[in-house]
Amino acid sequence: MRISMALNIEDRTVISELISMHGHLCDEGELDRLDELFTDDVVYDVTDFGQEPLTGVEAIRAAAITLGDANPVGHHVTNIVVTEGDDGQVHARSKGIGINMDGTSGSVTYEDTFVLTGQGWRISYRKIVARRVPLGGRTK
């Protein structure tokens, strides 16, 4: 059974801005404001980077602080696509580009699940997939 929320343009705009705000907050070190983006019990899946998933806003803050100078100096997001899943949940995929202190860069895909809370839309699940090869590894 499909539960449709019929997202309107305002919902889509708010969701897109939340995705974009992540980079601003991280780059400015405003980690005490991550609860404006994520649910308290968010799962932040960084297994593609060889780490265990982080659970909760506090775990994300602690990991960023521990990473220190290895954090990108610039998080840039683009290509945001918002969809309603067959499960009634709201999903978004976006592309991220991270610029490091030494000028190198990397590309990721963010796979997010959103929920509507009493404080508005929040990310309840985020998976970060590193882009390491062109064409998703397809060679033929």
CSV table of N, CA and C in Angstrom, one decimal:
chain,number,residue,atom,x,y,z
A,1,MET,N,0.8,-1.2,0.0
A,1,MET,CA,0.0,0.0,0.0
A,1,MET,C,0.9,1.2,0.0
A,2,ARG,N,0.6,2.1,-0.9
A,2,ARG,CA,1.4,3.4,-1.0
A,2,ARG,C,0.7,4.5,-0.3
A,3,ILE,N,1.4,5.2,0.6
A,3,ILE,CA,0.9,6.3,1.3
A,3,ILE,C,1.5,7.5,0.7
A,4,SER,N,0.7,8.4,0.1
A,4,SER,CA,1.2,9.5,-0.7
A,4,SER,C,1.1,10.8,0.2
A,5,MET,N,2.2,11.5,0.3
A,5,MET,CA,2.2,12.8,1.0
A,5,MET,C,1.9,13.9,0.1
A,6,ALA,N,2.0,13.7,-1.2
A,6,ALA,CA,1.8,14.8,-2.2
A,6,ALA,C,2.6,16.0,-1.8
A,7,LEU,N,4.0,15.9,-1.9
A,7,LEU,CA,4.9,17.0,-1.6
A,7,LEU,C,4.5,18.2,-2.5
A,8,ASN,N,4.5,19.3,-1.8
A,8,ASN,CA,4.3,20.5,-2.6
A,8,ASN,C,5.6,21.2,-2.8
A,9,ILE,N,5.6,22.3,-3.6
A,9,ILE,CA,6.8,23.0,-3.9
A,9,ILE,C,7.5,23.6,-2.7
A,10,GLU,N,6.7,24.0,-1.7
A,10,GLU,CA,7.3,24.5,-0.4
A,10,GLU,C,8.1,23.4,0.3
A,11,ASP,N,7.5,22.2,0.4
A,11,ASP,CA,8.2,21.0,1.0
A,11,ASP,C,9.5,20.8,0.3
A,12,ARG,N,9.4,20.7,-1.1
A,12,ARG,CA,10.6,20.4,-1.9
A,12,ARG,C,11.7,21.5,-1.7
A,13,THR,N,11.3,22.8,-1.6
A,13,THR,CA,12.2,23.8,-1.4
A,13,THR,C,12.9,23.7,0.0
A,14,VAL,N,12.1,23.5,1.0
A,14,VAL,CA,12.6,23.3,2.4
A,14,VAL,C,13.6,22.2,2.5
A,15,ILE,N,13.3,21.0,1.9
A,15,ILE,CA,14.1,19.9,1.9
A,15,ILE,C,15.4,20.2,1.1
A,16,SER,N,15.4,20.8,0.0
A,16,SER,CA,16.6,21.2,-0.8
A,16,SER,C,17.5,22.1,0.0
A,17,GLU,N,16.8,23.1,0.7
A,17,GLU,CA,17.6,24.0,1.6
A,17,GLU,C,18.3,23.3,2.7
A,18,LEU,N,17.6,22.3,3.3
A,18,LEU,CA,18.2,21.6,4.4
A,18,LEU,C,19.5,20.9,3.9
A,19,ILE,N,19.4,20.2,2.8
A,19,ILE,CA,20.6,19.6,2.2
A,19,ILE,C,21.7,20.6,2.0
A,20,SER,N,21.4,21.7,1.4
A,20,SER,CA,22.4,22.8,1.2
A,20,SER,C,23.0,23.3,2.5
A,21,MET,N,22.1,23.5,3.5
A,21,MET,CA,22.6,24.1,4.8
A,21,MET,C,23.6,23.2,5.5
A,22,HIS,N,23.6,21.9,5.2
A,22,HIS,CA,24.6,21.0,5.8
A,22,HIS,C,26.0,21.6,5.6
A,23,GLY,N,26.3,21.9,4.3
A,23,GLY,CA,27.7,22.4,4.0
A,23,GLY,C,28.0,23.7,4.7
A,24,HIS,N,27.0,24.6,4.8
A,24,HIS,CA,27.3,25.9,5.5
A,24,HIS,C,27.6,25.7,6.9
A,25,LEU,N,26.8,24.9,7.6
A,25,LEU,CA,27.0,24.6,9.0
A,25,LEU,C,28.3,23.9,9.3
A,26,CYS,N,28.6,22.9,8.5
A,26,CYS,CA,29.9,22.2,8.7
A,26,CYS,C,31.1,23.1,8.4
A,27,ASP,N,31.1,23.8,7.3
A,27,ASP,CA,32.2,24.6,6.9
A,27,ASP,C,32.5,25.8,7.9
A,28,GLU,N,31.4,26.3,8.5
A,28,GLU,CA,31.5,27.3,9.5
A,28,GLU,C,31.8,26.8,10.9
A,29,GLY,N,31.8,25.5,11.1
A,29,GLY,CA,32.0,24.9,12.4
A,29,GLY,C,30.8,25.0,13.3
A,30,GLU,N,29.7,25.3,12.8
A,30,GLU,CA,28.4,25.5,13.6
A,30,GLU,C,27.8,24.1,13.9
A,31,LEU,N,28.6,23.2,14.5
A,31,LEU,CA,28.1,21.8,14.7
A,31,LEU,C,27.0,21.8,15.8
A,32,ASP,N,26.9,22.8,16.6
A,32,ASP,CA,25.8,22.9,17.6
A,32,ASP,C,24.4,23.1,16.9
A,33,ARG,N,24.4,23.3,15.6
A,33,ARG,CA,23.1,23.6,14.9
A,33,ARG,C,22.7,22.4,14.1
A,34,LEU,N,23.4,21.3,14.1
A,34,LEU,CA,23.1,20.1,13.3
A,34,LEU,C,21.7,19.6,13.6
A,35,ASP,N,21.1,19.9,14.8
A,35,ASP,CA,19.8,19.5,15.0
A,35,ASP,C,18.7,20.2,14.2
A,36,GLU,N,19.2,21.3,13.5
A,36,GLU,CA,18.3,21.9,12.5
A,36,GLU,C,18.2,21.1,11.2
A,37,LEU,N,19.0,20.2,11.1
A,37,LEU,CA,19.0,19.4,9.8
A,37,LEU,C,18.6,17.9,10.1
A,38,PHE,N,19.0,17.4,11.2
A,38,PHE,CA,18.8,16.0,11.5
A,38,PHE,C,17.9,15.7,12.7
A,39,THR,N,17.2,14.5,12.6
A,39,THR,CA,16.5,14.1,13.8
A,39,THR,C,17.5,13.7,14.9
A,40,ASP,N,17.1,13.7,16.1
A,40,ASP,CA,18.0,13.4,17.2
A,40,ASP,C,18.6,12.0,17.1
A,41,ASP,N,17.8,11.1,16.5
A,41,ASP,CA,18.3,9.7,16.3
A,41,ASP,C,18.7,9.3,14.9
A,42,VAL,N,19.1,10.3,14.2
A,42,VAL,CA,19.6,10.1,12.8
A,42,VAL,C,20.6,9.0,12.7
A,43,VAL,N,20.5,8.3,11.6
A,43,VAL,CA,21.6,7.3,11.3
A,43,VAL,C,22.4,8.0,10.1
A,44,TYR,N,23.7,8.2,10.4
A,44,TYR,CA,24.6,8.8,9.4
A,44,TYR,C,25.5,7.7,9.0
A,45,ASP,N,25.2,7.1,7.8
A,45,ASP,CA,25.9,5.9,7.3
A,45,ASP,C,27.2,6.3,6.5
A,46,VAL,N,28.3,6.1,7.2
A,46,VAL,CA,29.6,6.3,6.5
A,46,VAL,C,30.4,5.0,6.3
A,47,THR,N,29.7,3.9,6.2
A,47,THR,CA,30.3,2.6,6.0
A,47,THR,C,31.2,2.6,4.7
A,48,ASP,N,30.8,3.4,3.7
A,48,ASP,CA,31.6,3.4,2.5
A,48,ASP,C,33.0,4.0,2.7
A,49,PHE,N,33.2,4.6,3.8
A,49,PHE,CA,34.5,5.1,4.2
A,49,PHE,C,35.2,4.3,5.2
A,50,GLY,N,34.7,3.0,5.4
A,50,GLY,CA,35.3,2.1,6.4
A,50,GLY,C,35.0,2.4,7.8
A,51,GLN,N,34.0,3.1,8.1
A,51,GLN,CA,33.6,3.4,9.5
A,51,GLN,C,32.2,2.9,9.8
A,52,GLU,N,31.9,2.7,11.0
A,52,GLU,CA,30.6,2.3,11.5
A,52,GLU,C,29.6,3.4,11.3
A,53,PRO,N,28.3,3.1,11.1
A,53,PRO,CA,27.3,4.2,11.0
A,53,PRO,C,27.3,5.0,12.3
A,54,LEU,N,27.1,6.3,12.2
A,54,LEU,CA,26.9,7.1,13.4
A,54,LEU,C,25.5,7.3,13.7
A,55,THR,N,25.1,7.2,15.0
A,55,THR,CA,23.7,7.3,15.4
A,55,THR,C,23.6,8.5,16.3
A,56,GLY,N,22.8,9.4,15.9
A,56,GLY,CA,22.5,10.6,16.7
A,56,GLY,C,23.3,11.8,16.3
A,57,VAL,N,22.8,13.0,16.5
A,57,VAL,CA,23.4,14.2,16.2
A,57,VAL,C,24.7,14.4,17.0
A,58,GLU,N,24.7,14.0,18.2
A,58,GLU,CA,26.0,14.1,19.1
A,58,GLU,C,27.1,13.3,18.5
A,59,ALA,N,26.8,12.1,17.9
A,59,ALA,CA,27.8,11.3,17.3
A,59,ALA,C,28.4,11.9,16.1
A,60,ILE,N,27.6,12.6,15.3
A,60,ILE,CA,28.0,13.3,14.1
A,60,ILE,C,29.0,14.4,14.5
A,61,ARG,N,28.5,15.2,15.6
A,61,ARG,CA,29.4,16.3,16.0
A,61,ARG,C,30.7,15.8,16.5
A,62,ALA,N,30.7,14.7,17.3
A,62,ALA,CA,32.0,14.2,17.9
A,62,ALA,C,32.9,13.7,16.8
A,63,ALA,N,32.3,13.0,15.8
A,63,ALA,CA,33.1,12.5,14.7
A,63,ALA,C,33.8,13.7,13.9
A,64,ALA,N,33.0,14.7,13.7
A,64,ALA,CA,33.6,15.9,12.9
A,64,ALA,C,34.7,16.5,13.7
A,65,ILE,N,34.5,16.6,15.0
A,65,ILE,CA,35.6,17.2,15.9
A,65,ILE,C,36.8,16.3,15.9
A,66,THR,N,36.6,15.0,16.0
A,66,THR,CA,37.7,14.1,16.0
A,66,THR,C,38.5,14.1,14.6
A,67,LEU,N,37.7,14.3,13.5
A,67,LEU,CA,38.4,14.3,12.2
A,67,LEU,C,39.2,15.6,12.1
A,68,GLY,N,38.9,16.7,12.8
A,68,GLY,CA,39.7,17.9,12.8
A,68,GLY,C,40.0,18.4,11.4
A,69,ASP,N,41.3,18.6,11.2
A,69,ASP,CA,41.8,19.2,10.0
A,69,ASP,C,41.6,18.3,8.7
A,70,ALA,N,41.2,17.1,8.9
A,70,ALA,CA,40.9,16.2,7.8
A,70,ALA,C,39.5,16.5,7.2
A,71,ASN,N,38.7,17.3,7.9
A,71,ASN,CA,37.4,17.7,7.4
A,71,ASN,C,37.6,18.5,6.1
A,72,PRO,N,36.7,18.4,5.1
A,72,PRO,CA,36.8,19.4,4.0
A,72,PRO,C,36.6,20.8,4.5
A,73,VAL,N,37.3,21.7,3.8
A,73,VAL,CA,37.1,23.1,4.1
A,73,VAL,C,35.9,23.7,3.4
A,74,GLY,N,35.4,22.9,2.3
A,74,GLY,CA,34.2,23.3,1.6
A,74,GLY,C,33.4,22.1,1.2
A,75,HIS,N,32.1,22.1,1.7
A,75,HIS,CA,31.2,21.1,1.2
A,75,HIS,C,30.2,21.8,0.2
A,76,HIS,N,30.2,21.3,-1.0
A,76,HIS,CA,29.3,21.8,-2.0
A,76,HIS,C,28.3,20.8,-2.5
A,77,VAL,N,27.1,21.1,-2.6
A,77,VAL,CA,26.0,20.2,-3.0
A,77,VAL,C,25.3,20.6,-4.2
A,78,THR,N,24.9,19.7,-5.1
A,78,THR,CA,24.3,20.0,-6.3
A,78,THR,C,23.4,18.8,-6.7
A,79,ASN,N,22.7,18.9,-7.8
A,79,ASN,CA,21.9,17.8,-8.4
A,79,ASN,C,20.9,17.2,-7.4
A,80,ILE,N,20.2,18.0,-6.7
A,80,ILE,CA,19.2,17.5,-5.6
A,80,ILE,C,18.0,17.0,-6.4
A,81,VAL,N,17.6,15.7,-6.1
A,81,VAL,CA,16.4,15.1,-6.6
A,81,VAL,C,15.6,14.6,-5.4
A,82,VAL,N,14.4,15.1,-5.2
A,82,VAL,CA,13.5,14.7,-4.1
A,82,VAL,C,12.4,13.8,-4.7
A,83,THR,N,12.2,12.7,-4.0
A,83,THR,CA,11.1,11.7,-4.5
A,83,THR,C,10.4,11.2,-3.3
A,84,GLU,N,9.2,10.8,-3.5
A,84,GLU,CA,8.4,10.1,-2.5
A,84,GLU,C,8.5,8.6,-2.8
A,85,GLY,N,8.9,7.8,-1.8
A,85,GLY,CA,9.1,6.4,-2.0
A,85,GLY,C,7.7,5.6,-1.9
A,86,ASP,N,7.8,4.4,-2.4
A,86,ASP,CA,6.6,3.5,-2.3
A,86,ASP,C,6.2,3.3,-0.9
A,87,ASP,N,7.2,3.5,0.0
A,87,ASP,CA,6.9,3.3,1.4
A,87,ASP,C,6.3,4.5,2.1
A,88,GLY,N,6.0,5.5,1.3
A,88,GLY,CA,5.5,6.7,1.9
A,88,GLY,C,6.5,7.7,2.4
A,89,GLN,N,7.8,7.3,2.4
A,89,GLN,CA,8.8,8.2,2.9
A,89,GLN,C,9.3,9.1,1.8
A,90,VAL,N,9.9,10.2,2.3
A,90,VAL,CA,10.5,11.1,1.3
A,90,VAL,C,12.0,10.9,1.3
A,91,HIS,N,12.5,10.8,0.1
A,91,HIS,CA,13.9,10.5,-0.2
A,91,HIS,C,14.5,11.6,-1.0
A,92,ALA,N,15.8,11.8,-0.9
A,92,ALA,CA,16.5,12.8,-1.7
A,92,ALA,C,17.9,12.2,-2.0
A,93,ARG,N,18.3,12.4,-3.2
A,93,ARG,CA,19.7,12.1,-3.7
A,93,ARG,C,20.3,13.4,-4.1
A,94,SER,N,21.5,13.6,-3.8
A,94,SER,CA,22.3,14.8,-4.2
A,94,SER,C,23.7,14.4,-4.4
A,95,LYS,N,24.4,15.3,-5.1
A,95,LYS,CA,25.9,15.1,-5.3
A,95,LYS,C,26.6,16.1,-4.4
A,96,GLY,N,27.7,15.6,-3.8
A,96,GLY,CA,28.5,16.4,-2.9
A,96,GLY,C,29.9,16.5,-3.4
A,97,ILE,N,30.5,17.7,-3.3
A,97,ILE,CA,31.9,17.9,-3.7
A,97,ILE,C,32.6,18.4,-2.5
A,98,GLY,N,33.6,17.8,-2.0
A,98,GLY,CA,34.4,18.2,-0.9
A,98,GLY,C,35.7,18.8,-1.3
A,99,ILE,N,36.1,20.0,-0.8
A,99,ILE,CA,37.4,20.6,-1.1
A,99,ILE,C,38.2,20.5,0.2
A,100,ASN,N,39.4,19.9,0.1
A,100,ASN,CA,40.2,19.7,1.2
A,100,ASN,C,41.2,20.9,1.4
A,101,MET,N,41.8,21.0,2.6
A,101,MET,CA,42.8,22.0,2.8
A,101,MET,C,43.9,22.1,1.8
A,102,ASP,N,44.3,20.9,1.3
A,102,ASP,CA,45.5,20.9,0.4
A,102,ASP,C,45.0,21.1,-1.1
A,103,GLY,N,43.8,21.4,-1.3
A,103,GLY,CA,43.3,21.7,-2.6
A,103,GLY,C,42.7,20.5,-3.4
A,104,THR,N,42.9,19.3,-2.8
A,104,THR,CA,42.3,18.1,-3.5
A,104,THR,C,40.8,18.1,-3.2
A,105,SER,N,40.2,17.3,-4.0
A,105,SER,CA,38.7,17.3,-3.9
A,105,SER,C,38.2,15.8,-4.0
A,106,GLY,N,37.0,15.6,-3.6
A,106,GLY,CA,36.4,14.3,-3.8
A,106,GLY,C,34.9,14.5,-4.0
A,107,SER,N,34.3,13.5,-4.6
A,107,SER,CA,32.9,13.5,-4.9
A,107,SER,C,32.1,12.4,-4.2
A,108,VAL,N,30.9,12.7,-3.7
A,108,VAL,CA,30.1,11.7,-3.0
A,108,VAL,C,28.6,11.9,-3.5
A,109,THR,N,27.9,10.9,-3.2
A,109,THR,CA,26.4,10.9,-3.4
A,109,THR,C,25.8,10.9,-2.0
A,110,TYR,N,24.9,11.8,-1.7
A,110,TYR,CA,24.2,11.7,-0.4
A,110,TYR,C,22.8,11.1,-0.8
A,111,GLU,N,22.5,10.1,0.0
A,111,GLU,CA,21.2,9.4,-0.1
A,111,GLU,C,20.5,9.6,1.3
A,112,ASP,N,19.4,10.5,1.2
A,112,ASP,CA,18.8,10.9,2.5
A,112,ASP,C,17.3,10.4,2.5
A,113,THR,N,16.9,10.2,3.8
A,113,THR,CA,15.5,10.0,4.0
A,113,THR,C,15.0,11.1,5.0
A,114,PHE,N,13.9,11.7,4.7
A,114,PHE,CA,13.4,12.8,5.4
A,114,PHE,C,12.1,12.4,6.2
A,115,VAL,N,11.9,13.0,7.3
A,115,VAL,CA,10.6,12.9,8.1
A,115,VAL,C,10.2,14.3,8.5
A,116,LEU,N,8.8,14.4,8.6
A,116,LEU,CA,8.3,15.7,9.0
A,116,LEU,C,8.1,15.6,10.5
A,117,THR,N,8.8,16.5,11.3
A,117,THR,CA,8.7,16.5,12.7
A,117,THR,C,8.0,17.7,13.2
A,118,GLY,N,7.8,17.9,14.5
A,118,GLY,CA,7.2,19.0,15.1
A,118,GLY,C,8.0,20.3,14.8
A,119,GLN,N,9.3,20.1,14.4
A,119,GLN,CA,10.2,21.3,14.1
A,119,GLN,C,10.3,21.5,12.6
A,120,GLY,N,9.6,20.7,11.8
A,120,GLY,CA,9.7,20.7,10.4
A,120,GLY,C,10.4,19.5,9.8
A,121,TRP,N,10.8,19.6,8.5
A,121,TRP,CA,11.5,18.5,7.9
A,121,TRP,C,12.9,18.3,8.5
A,122,ARG,N,13.2,17.0,8.7
A,122,ARG,CA,14.6,16.7,9.2
A,122,ARG,C,15.0,15.4,8.4
A,123,ILE,N,16.3,15.3,8.3
A,123,ILE,CA,16.9,14.1,7.8
A,123,ILE,C,17.0,13.0,8.9
A,124,SER,N,16.4,11.8,8.6
A,124,SER,CA,16.4,10.8,9.6
A,124,SER,C,17.5,9.7,9.3
A,125,TYR,N,17.9,9.7,8.0
A,125,TYR,CA,18.9,8.7,7.6
A,125,TYR,C,19.7,9.4,6.4
A,126,ARG,N,21.0,9.3,6.5
A,126,ARG,CA,21.9,9.8,5.5
A,126,ARG,C,23.0,8.8,5.2
A,127,LYS,N,23.1,8.3,4.0
A,127,LYS,CA,24.1,7.4,3.5
A,127,LYS,C,25.0,8.3,2.6
A,128,ILE,N,26.3,8.2,2.9
A,128,ILE,CA,27.3,8.9,2.0
A,128,ILE,C,28.1,7.9,1.2
A,129,VAL,N,28.0,8.0,-0.1
A,129,VAL,CA,28.6,7.0,-1.0
A,129,VAL,C,29.7,7.7,-1.7
A,130,ALA,N,30.9,7.3,-1.6
A,130,ALA,CA,32.1,7.9,-2.3
A,130,ALA,C,32.0,7.6,-3.7
A,131,ARG,N,32.3,8.5,-4.6
A,131,ARG,CA,32.4,8.3,-6.0
A,131,ARG,C,33.9,8.2,-6.3
A,132,ARG,N,34.3,6.9,-6.6
A,132,ARG,CA,35.7,6.6,-6.8
A,132,ARG,C,36.1,6.3,-8.2
A,133,VAL,N,35.1,5.9,-9.0
A,133,VAL,CA,35.4,5.5,-10.4
A,133,VAL,C,34.3,6.2,-11.3
A,134,PRO,N,34.7,6.5,-12.6
A,134,PRO,CA,33.7,7.1,-13.5
A,134,PRO,C,32.6,6.1,-13.9
A,135,LEU,N,31.5,6.6,-14.3
A,135,LEU,CA,30.4,5.8,-14.8
A,135,LEU,C,29.9,4.7,-13.8
A,136,GLY,N,30.1,5.0,-12.5
A,136,GLY,CA,29.6,4.0,-11.5
A,136,GLY,C,30.4,2.7,-11.6
A,137,GLY,N,31.5,2.7,-12.2
A,137,GLY,CA,32.3,1.5,-12.4
A,137,GLY,C,32.0,0.7,-13.7
A,138,ARG,N,31.0,1.2,-14.4
A,138,ARG,CA,30.6,0.5,-15.6
A,138,ARG,C,31.7,0.7,-16.7
A,139,THR,N,32.1,-0.4,-17.3
A,139,THR,CA,33.1,-0.4,-18.3
A,139,THR,C,32.6,-0.8,-19.7
A,140,LYS,N,31.4,-1.3,-19.8
A,140,LYS,CA,30.8,-1.7,-21.1
A,140,LYS,C,29.4,-1.3,-21.2
